[in-house]
PDB file of C-alpha atoms and ligand atoms in Angstrom:
ATOM      1  CA  UNK A  28      -5.237  -9.967  -5.089  1.00  0.00           C
ATOM      2  CA  UNK A  29      -2.672  -7.114  -5.509  1.00  0.00           C
ATOM      3  CA  UNK A  30      -0.160  -7.945  -2.375  1.00  0.00           C
ATOM      4  CA  UNK A  31       1.917  -4.785  -1.932  1.00  0.00           C
ATOM      5  CA  UNK A  32       4.836  -3.983  -0.388  1.00  0.00           C
ATOM      6  CA  UNK A  33       4.544  -0.407   2.347  1.00  0.00           C
ATOM      7  CA  UNK A  34       8.909   0.329   1.751  1.00  0.00           C
ATOM      8  CA  UNK A  35      11.042   2.694   1.086  1.00  0.00           C
ATOM      9  CA  UNK A  36      14.800   0.412   1.429  1.00  0.00           C
ATOM     10  CA  UNK A  37      15.710  -1.213  -2.566  1.00  0.00           C
ATOM     11  CA  UNK A  38      17.478  -3.429  -0.745  1.00  0.00           C
ATOM     12  CA  UNK A  39      14.510  -5.699   0.362  1.00  0.00           C
ATOM     13  CA  UNK A  40      12.026  -4.694  -2.296  1.00  0.00           C
ATOM     14  CA  UNK A  41      13.853  -5.370  -5.526  1.00  0.00           C
ATOM     15  CA  UNK A  42      14.298  -9.389  -4.398  1.00  0.00           C
ATOM     16  CA  UNK A  43      10.511  -9.409  -3.343  1.00  0.00           C
ATOM     17  CA  UNK A  44       9.188  -7.925  -6.539  1.00  0.00           C
ATOM     18  CA  UNK A  45      11.625 -10.149  -8.678  1.00  0.00           C
ATOM     19  CA  UNK A  46       9.336 -13.028  -7.149  1.00  0.00           C
ATOM     20  CA  UNK A  47       6.413 -11.853  -9.791  1.00  0.00           C
ATOM     21  CA  UNK A  48       3.972 -11.467  -6.720  1.00  0.00           C
ATOM     22  CA  UNK A  49       2.963  -7.981  -5.880  1.00  0.00           C
ATOM     23  CA  UNK A  50       1.593  -6.340  -7.212  1.00  0.00           C
ATOM     24  CA  UNK A  51       3.080  -2.403  -6.083  1.00  0.00           C
ATOM     25  CA  UNK A  52       5.041  -0.327  -3.350  1.00  0.00           C
ATOM     26  CA  UNK A  53       3.303   2.335  -1.159  1.00  0.00           C
ATOM     27  CA  UNK A  54       5.533   4.758   0.162  1.00  0.00           C
ATOM     28  CA  UNK A  55       4.627   7.303   2.849  1.00  0.00           C
ATOM     29  CA  UNK A  56       7.447  10.302   4.313  1.00  0.00           C
ATOM     30  CA  UNK A  57       8.081   8.272   7.850  1.00  0.00           C
ATOM     31  CA  UNK A  58       8.796   5.099   5.183  1.00  0.00           C
ATOM     32  CA  UNK A  59      11.052   7.647   3.213  1.00  0.00           C
ATOM     33  CA  UNK A  60      12.986   8.292   6.145  1.00  0.00           C
ATOM     34  CA  UNK A  61      13.422   5.256   7.568  1.00  0.00           C
ATOM     35  CA  UNK A  62      15.377   4.140   4.634  1.00  0.00           C
ATOM     36  CA  UNK A  63      16.662   8.086   4.081  1.00  0.00           C
ATOM     37  CA  UNK A  64      15.480   8.245   1.013  1.00  0.00           C
ATOM     38  CA  UNK A  65      15.259  11.831   0.239  1.00  0.00           C
ATOM     39  CA  UNK A  66      12.215  13.535  -2.196  1.00  0.00           C
ATOM     40  CA  UNK A  67      15.028  14.225  -5.096  1.00  0.00           C
ATOM     41  CA  UNK A  68      15.548  10.592  -6.066  1.00  0.00           C
ATOM     42  CA  UNK A  69      12.834   9.544  -6.027  1.00  0.00           C
ATOM     43  CA  UNK A  70      11.737   9.997  -9.446  1.00  0.00           C
ATOM     44  CA  UNK A  71      14.825   6.990  -9.599  1.00  0.00           C
ATOM     45  CA  UNK A  72      12.862   5.264  -6.996  1.00  0.00           C
ATOM     46  CA  UNK A  73      10.190   4.991  -8.658  1.00  0.00           C
ATOM     47  CA  UNK A  74      12.036   3.247 -11.567  1.00  0.00           C
ATOM     48  CA  UNK A  75      14.034   0.845  -9.607  1.00  0.00           C
ATOM     49  CA  UNK A  76      10.663  -0.598  -8.568  1.00  0.00           C
ATOM     50  CA  UNK A  77       8.929  -0.206 -11.561  1.00  0.00           C
ATOM     51  CA  UNK A  78      11.416  -1.911 -14.277  1.00  0.00           C
ATOM     52  CA  UNK A  79      11.556  -4.911 -11.599  1.00  0.00           C
ATOM     53  CA  UNK A  80       8.081  -5.426 -11.990  1.00  0.00           C
ATOM     54  CA  UNK A  81       5.843  -3.384  -9.827  1.00  0.00           C
ATOM     55  CA  UNK A  82       2.612  -2.244 -11.623  1.00  0.00           C
ATOM     56  CA  UNK A  83       2.123   0.270  -9.310  1.00  0.00           C
ATOM     57  CA  UNK A  84       4.465   3.213  -7.055  1.00  0.00           C
ATOM     58  CA  UNK A  85       2.520   5.342  -4.626  1.00  0.00           C
ATOM     59  CA  UNK A  86       4.269   8.549  -3.440  1.00  0.00           C
ATOM     60  CA  UNK A  87       2.351  10.501  -0.298  1.00  0.00           C
ATOM     61  CA  UNK A  88       2.836  14.416  -0.713  1.00  0.00           C
ATOM     62  CA  UNK A  89       2.255  17.357   1.301  1.00  0.00           C
ATOM     63  CA  UNK A  90       2.038  20.939   2.423  1.00  0.00           C
ATOM     64  CA  UNK A  91      -0.598  22.949   4.861  1.00  0.00           C
ATOM     65  CA  UNK A  92      -2.090  24.077   2.493  1.00  0.00           C
ATOM     66  CA  UNK A  93      -4.548  22.145  -0.986  1.00  0.00           C
ATOM     67  CA  UNK A  94      -2.100  24.540  -2.954  1.00  0.00           C
ATOM     68  CA  UNK A  95       0.912  22.929  -1.360  1.00  0.00           C
ATOM     69  CA  UNK A  96      -0.518  19.351  -1.474  1.00  0.00           C
ATOM     70  CA  UNK A  97      -2.184  19.376  -5.285  1.00  0.00           C
ATOM     71  CA  UNK A  98       1.241  21.360  -6.696  1.00  0.00           C
ATOM     72  CA  UNK A  99       3.331  18.804  -4.804  1.00  0.00           C
ATOM     73  CA  UNK A 100       1.203  15.390  -6.106  1.00  0.00           C
ATOM     74  CA  UNK A 101       0.957  16.599  -9.526  1.00  0.00           C
ATOM     75  CA  UNK A 102       4.636  16.982  -9.666  1.00  0.00           C
ATOM     76  CA  UNK A 103       4.744  13.284  -7.716  1.00  0.00           C
ATOM     77  CA  UNK A 104       2.070  12.073 -10.470  1.00  0.00           C
ATOM     78  CA  UNK A 105       4.808  12.746 -13.550  1.00  0.00           C
ATOM     79  CA  UNK A 106       7.439  11.537 -12.082  1.00  0.00           C
ATOM     80  CA  UNK A 107       5.750   8.155 -14.567  1.00  0.00           C
ATOM     81  CA  UNK A 108       1.748   7.271 -15.183  1.00  0.00           C
ATOM     82  CA  UNK A 109       2.580   4.685 -13.056  1.00  0.00           C
ATOM     83  CA  UNK A 110       2.387   6.752 -10.011  1.00  0.00           C
ATOM     84  CA  UNK A 111      -0.824   6.790  -6.814  1.00  0.00           C
ATOM     85  CA  UNK A 112      -0.948  10.135  -5.221  1.00  0.00           C
ATOM     86  CA  UNK A 113      -1.351   9.367  -1.693  1.00  0.00           C
ATOM     87  CA  UNK A 114      -2.900  11.985  -0.182  1.00  0.00           C
ATOM     88  CA  UNK A 115      -4.045  12.514   3.706  1.00  0.00           C
ATOM     89  CA  UNK A 116      -7.690  12.046   4.755  1.00  0.00           C
ATOM     90  CA  UNK A 117      -7.937  16.171   6.350  1.00  0.00           C
ATOM     91  CA  UNK A 118     -10.299  19.087   4.771  1.00  0.00           C
ATOM     92  CA  UNK A 119      -6.295  19.702   2.563  1.00  0.00           C
ATOM     93  CA  UNK A 120      -5.864  16.584   1.601  1.00  0.00           C
ATOM     94  CA  UNK A 121      -9.280  15.591  -0.066  1.00  0.00           C
ATOM     95  CA  UNK A 122      -9.444  19.306  -1.327  1.00  0.00           C
ATOM     96  CA  UNK A 123      -6.168  18.807  -3.407  1.00  0.00           C
ATOM     97  CA  UNK A 124      -7.817  14.910  -3.729  1.00  0.00           C
ATOM     98  CA  UNK A 125     -10.073  16.780  -5.543  1.00  0.00           C
ATOM     99  CA  UNK A 126      -7.737  18.908  -8.031  1.00  0.00           C
ATOM    100  CA  UNK A 127      -5.797  16.159  -9.010  1.00  0.00           C
ATOM    101  CA  UNK A 128      -8.182  13.287  -9.424  1.00  0.00           C
ATOM    102  CA  UNK A 129     -10.021  16.237 -12.597  1.00  0.00           C
ATOM    103  CA  UNK A 130      -6.319  16.181 -13.824  1.00  0.00           C
ATOM    104  CA  UNK A 131      -7.115  12.735 -14.416  1.00  0.00           C
ATOM    105  CA  UNK A 132      -4.291  11.033 -11.469  1.00  0.00           C
ATOM    106  CA  UNK A 133      -5.488   8.648  -9.750  1.00  0.00           C
ATOM    107  CA  UNK A 134      -5.157   9.221  -5.862  1.00  0.00           C
ATOM    108  CA  UNK A 135      -4.872   7.382  -2.624  1.00  0.00           C
ATOM    109  CA  UNK A 136      -6.450   8.476   0.239  1.00  0.00           C
ATOM    110  CA  UNK A 137      -4.951   8.050   3.789  1.00  0.00           C
ATOM    111  CA  UNK A 138      -4.775   8.092   7.195  1.00  0.00           C
ATOM    112  CA  UNK A 139      -7.957   6.891   7.391  1.00  0.00           C
ATOM    113  CA  UNK A 140      -9.548   5.894  10.619  1.00  0.00           C
ATOM    114  CA  UNK A 141     -13.341   5.646  10.014  1.00  0.00           C
ATOM    115  CA  UNK A 142     -16.184   4.366   8.617  1.00  0.00           C
ATOM    116  CA  UNK A 143     -17.385   7.628   7.258  1.00  0.00           C
ATOM    117  CA  UNK A 144     -13.444   8.461   6.072  1.00  0.00           C
ATOM    118  CA  UNK A 145     -13.963   6.390   2.952  1.00  0.00           C
ATOM    119  CA  UNK A 146     -17.225   7.530   1.313  1.00  0.00           C
ATOM    120  CA  UNK A 147     -15.646  11.362   1.924  1.00  0.00           C
ATOM    121  CA  UNK A 148     -12.365   9.417  -0.743  1.00  0.00           C
ATOM    122  CA  UNK A 149     -15.319   7.987  -2.406  1.00  0.00           C
ATOM    123  CA  UNK A 150     -17.154  11.136  -2.664  1.00  0.00           C
ATOM    124  CA  UNK A 151     -12.954  13.310  -4.297  1.00  0.00           C
ATOM    125  CA  UNK A 152     -12.915   9.985  -7.383  1.00  0.00           C
ATOM    126  CA  UNK A 153     -10.129   8.411  -4.893  1.00  0.00           C
ATOM    127  CA  UNK A 154      -8.537   4.824  -6.853  1.00  0.00           C
ATOM    128  CA  UNK A 155      -7.941   4.077  -3.562  1.00  0.00           C
ATOM    129  CA  UNK A 156      -8.550   4.388   0.263  1.00  0.00           C
ATOM    130  CA  UNK A 157      -5.849   2.977   2.932  1.00  0.00           C
ATOM    131  CA  UNK A 158      -7.032   2.164   6.648  1.00  0.00           C
ATOM    132  CA  UNK A 159      -4.444   2.181   9.218  1.00  0.00           C
ATOM    133  CA  UNK A 160      -5.633  -1.280  10.295  1.00  0.00           C
ATOM    134  CA  UNK A 161      -3.273  -1.957  12.829  1.00  0.00           C
ATOM    135  CA  UNK A 162      -3.360   2.043  13.924  1.00  0.00           C
ATOM    136  CA  UNK A 163      -6.789   0.786  14.944  1.00  0.00           C
ATOM    137  CA  UNK A 164      -6.612  -1.949  16.728  1.00  0.00           C
ATOM    138  CA  UNK A 165      -3.860  -0.035  18.600  1.00  0.00           C
ATOM    139  CA  UNK A 166      -6.074   2.753  19.578  1.00  0.00           C
ATOM    140  CA  UNK A 167      -8.261  -0.275  20.955  1.00  0.00           C
ATOM    141  CA  UNK A 168     -11.479  -0.230  18.751  1.00  0.00           C
ATOM    142  CA  UNK A 169     -12.217  -3.530  16.194  1.00  0.00           C
ATOM    143  CA  UNK A 170     -10.100  -2.591  13.166  1.00  0.00           C
ATOM    144  CA  UNK A 171     -11.477  -6.227  11.087  1.00  0.00           C
ATOM    145  CA  UNK A 172     -14.699  -4.699  12.116  1.00  0.00           C
ATOM    146  CA  UNK A 173     -13.835  -1.273  11.555  1.00  0.00           C
ATOM    147  CA  UNK A 174     -12.403  -1.821   7.584  1.00  0.00           C
ATOM    148  CA  UNK A 175     -15.548  -4.676   7.142  1.00  0.00           C
ATOM    149  CA  UNK A 176     -17.822  -2.392   7.528  1.00  0.00           C
ATOM    150  CA  UNK A 177     -15.961   0.676   4.770  1.00  0.00           C
ATOM    151  CA  UNK A 178     -15.758  -2.694   2.617  1.00  0.00           C
ATOM    152  CA  UNK A 179     -19.541  -2.849   2.836  1.00  0.00           C
ATOM    153  CA  UNK A 180     -19.927   0.434   2.785  1.00  0.00           C
ATOM    154  CA  UNK A 181     -17.809   1.215  -0.532  1.00  0.00           C
ATOM    155  CA  UNK A 182     -19.275  -2.221  -2.575  1.00  0.00           C
ATOM    156  CA  UNK A 183     -23.007  -0.884  -1.097  1.00  0.00           C
ATOM    157  CA  UNK A 184     -22.738   2.650  -2.697  1.00  0.00           C
ATOM    158  CA  UNK A 185     -20.948   0.531  -5.960  1.00  0.00           C
ATOM    159  CA  UNK A 186     -17.894   3.177  -5.483  1.00  0.00           C
ATOM    160  CA  UNK A 187     -14.575   2.715  -8.071  1.00  0.00           C
ATOM    161  CA  UNK A 188     -13.071   3.374  -4.480  1.00  0.00           C
ATOM    162  CA  UNK A 189     -10.766  -0.125  -3.433  1.00  0.00           C
ATOM    163  CA  UNK A 190      -9.846  -0.224   0.289  1.00  0.00           C
ATOM    164  CA  UNK A 191      -6.059  -1.097   0.281  1.00  0.00           C
ATOM    165  CA  UNK A 192      -5.910  -2.085   3.556  1.00  0.00           C
ATOM    166  CA  UNK A 193      -2.380  -0.538   5.512  1.00  0.00           C
ATOM    167  CA  UNK A 194      -0.906  -0.533   8.786  1.00  0.00           C
ATOM    168  CA  UNK A 195      -0.663  -4.157   8.437  1.00  0.00           C
ATOM    169  CA  UNK A 196       1.394  -6.327  11.771  1.00  0.00           C
ATOM    170  CA  UNK A 197       0.911  -9.567  10.998  1.00  0.00           C
ATOM    171  CA  UNK A 198       0.102 -12.319   8.096  1.00  0.00           C
ATOM    172  CA  UNK A 199      -2.514 -13.486   9.258  1.00  0.00           C
ATOM    173  CA  UNK A 200      -4.328  -9.634   8.830  1.00  0.00           C
ATOM    174  CA  UNK A 201      -3.646 -11.121   5.571  1.00  0.00           C
ATOM    175  CA  UNK A 202      -6.027 -13.314   5.583  1.00  0.00           C
ATOM    176  CA  UNK A 203      -8.355 -11.816   7.981  1.00  0.00           C
ATOM    177  CA  UNK A 204      -8.824  -9.026   5.475  1.00  0.00           C
ATOM    178  CA  UNK A 205      -9.344 -11.263   2.093  1.00  0.00           C
ATOM    179  CA  UNK A 206     -12.011 -13.564   4.658  1.00  0.00           C
ATOM    180  CA  UNK A 207     -13.917  -9.578   3.759  1.00  0.00           C
ATOM    181  CA  UNK A 208     -13.542  -8.622   0.373  1.00  0.00           C
ATOM    182  CA  UNK A 209     -10.659  -7.040   1.007  1.00  0.00           C
ATOM    183  CA  UNK A 210      -8.126  -7.961  -2.287  1.00  0.00           C
ATOM    184  CA  UNK A 211      -5.336  -4.877  -1.757  1.00  0.00           C
ATOM    185  CA  UNK A 212      -3.457  -4.901   1.587  1.00  0.00           C
ATOM    186  CA  UNK A 213       0.188  -3.386   1.786  1.00  0.00           C
ATOM    187  CA  UNK A 214       2.533  -4.670   4.150  1.00  0.00           C
ATOM    188  CA  UNK A 215       5.907  -3.799   5.347  1.00  0.00           C
ATOM    189  CA  UNK A 216       9.042  -6.253   4.123  1.00  0.00           C
ATOM    190  CA  UNK A 217       9.560  -8.100   7.153  1.00  0.00           C
ATOM    191  CA  UNK A 218       5.734  -9.661   6.845  1.00  0.00           C
ATOM    192  CA  UNK A 219       6.425 -10.483   3.317  1.00  0.00           C
ATOM    193  CA  UNK A 220       9.963 -12.558   3.926  1.00  0.00           C
ATOM    194  CA  UNK A 221       7.474 -14.686   5.928  1.00  0.00           C
ATOM    195  CA  UNK A 222       5.172 -15.465   3.725  1.00  0.00           C
ATOM    196  CA  UNK A 223       8.048 -17.803   1.595  1.00  0.00           C
ATOM    197  CA  UNK A 224       8.764 -19.310   4.920  1.00  0.00           C
ATOM    198  CA  UNK A 225       6.086 -21.785   6.157  1.00  0.00           C
ATOM    199  CA  UNK A 226       8.081 -23.878   8.179  1.00  0.00           C
ATOM    200  CA  UNK A 227       6.272 -26.767   7.130  1.00  0.00           C
ATOM    201  CA  UNK A 228       6.174 -26.652   3.245  1.00  0.00           C
ATOM    202  CA  UNK A 229       9.560 -26.082   3.086  1.00  0.00           C
ATOM    203  CA  UNK A 230      10.154 -29.605   4.552  1.00  0.00           C
ATOM    204  CA  UNK A 231       8.066 -31.013   2.277  1.00  0.00           C
ATOM    205  CA  UNK A 232       9.510 -28.886  -0.808  1.00  0.00           C
ATOM    206  CA  UNK A 233      13.276 -30.517   1.224  1.00  0.00           C
ATOM    207  CA  UNK A 234      12.320 -34.249   1.014  1.00  0.00           C
ATOM    208  CA  UNK A 235      10.882 -33.224  -2.710  1.00  0.00           C
ATOM    209  CA  UNK A 236      13.644 -32.340  -4.244  1.00  0.00           C
ATOM    210  CA  UNK A 237      15.329 -35.183  -2.297  1.00  0.00           C
ATOM    211  CA  UNK A 238      13.474 -38.223  -3.639  1.00  0.00           C
ATOM    212  CA  UNK A 239      13.430 -36.077  -6.688  1.00  0.00           C
ATOM    213  CA  UNK A 240      17.060 -36.303  -6.926  1.00  0.00           C
ATOM    214  CA  UNK A 241      16.672 -40.576  -6.946  1.00  0.00           C
ATOM    215  CA  UNK A 242      14.960 -40.440  -8.669  1.00  0.00           C
ATOM    216  CA  UNK A 243      16.589 -38.376 -11.336  1.00  0.00           C
ATOM    217  CA  UNK A 244      19.750 -41.046 -10.979  1.00  0.00           C
TER     218      UNK A 244
HETATM  219  O1  LIG B 326       1.005   2.942   4.990  1.00  0.00           O
HETATM  220  C1  LIG B 326       0.602   2.978   6.359  1.00  0.00           C
HETATM  221  C2  LIG B 326       1.637   2.606   7.344  1.00  0.00           C
HETATM  222  O2  LIG B 326       3.250   2.440   6.693  1.00  0.00           O
HETATM  223  C3  LIG B 326       2.087   2.558   8.896  1.00  0.00           C
HETATM  224  O3  LIG B 326       2.195   1.092   9.598  1.00  0.00           O
HETATM  225  O4  LIG B 326       2.705  -0.079  11.503  1.00  0.00           O
HETATM  226  O5  LIG B 326       3.672   2.678  11.386  1.00  0.00           O
HETATM  227  O6  LIG B 326       1.356   1.730  11.751  1.00  0.00           O
HETATM  228  P1  LIG B 326       2.653   1.259  10.922  1.00  0.00           P
END
């Protein structure tokens, strides 16, 4: 299971990464803007999260033309070999992704909403494809069924492209996705914090500690 933190807020990210539970960090321009992280500091951001144990860090390229997306994606990839470059599932994004893949750069096709888009991601050699579960559900469709269909399509074509489910709105989403074999999921740090706060576990642990203190005397 690879759990990722979808955030650019180091004050929240670093303590969570220190637990060793989380595989990586994903960002996009919205997440960077929310935490006021300038593009000029992505190198230091990558250093900080990788030093704290992240094995991958995702940065999304930008631009209207494939060449812009490709050149900026190449620069992002060169920040560290553990950087994964995100590109939108548009004609331009997929075209730039095909070029970056040829250069040996790890890519993730993002902003995916429909099953056929995972086939396009697989066709350009994407390591990951990121369906936006929450936003698919927001649109009134059954996001779980759609992501499940995506997973089946990739599995049955023996694709090496992995689903990295995104736009997660609750810890329940993680289990529903895992039941369909989705093993890469990225979610906000507020959801990550809740994973360690199961009240009955905390209560039981407090009782263990109390008892241990007593028998340790
Ligand atoms: O990684 C995509 C994620 O940041 C979007 O999440 O909840 O804004 O749809 P959300």
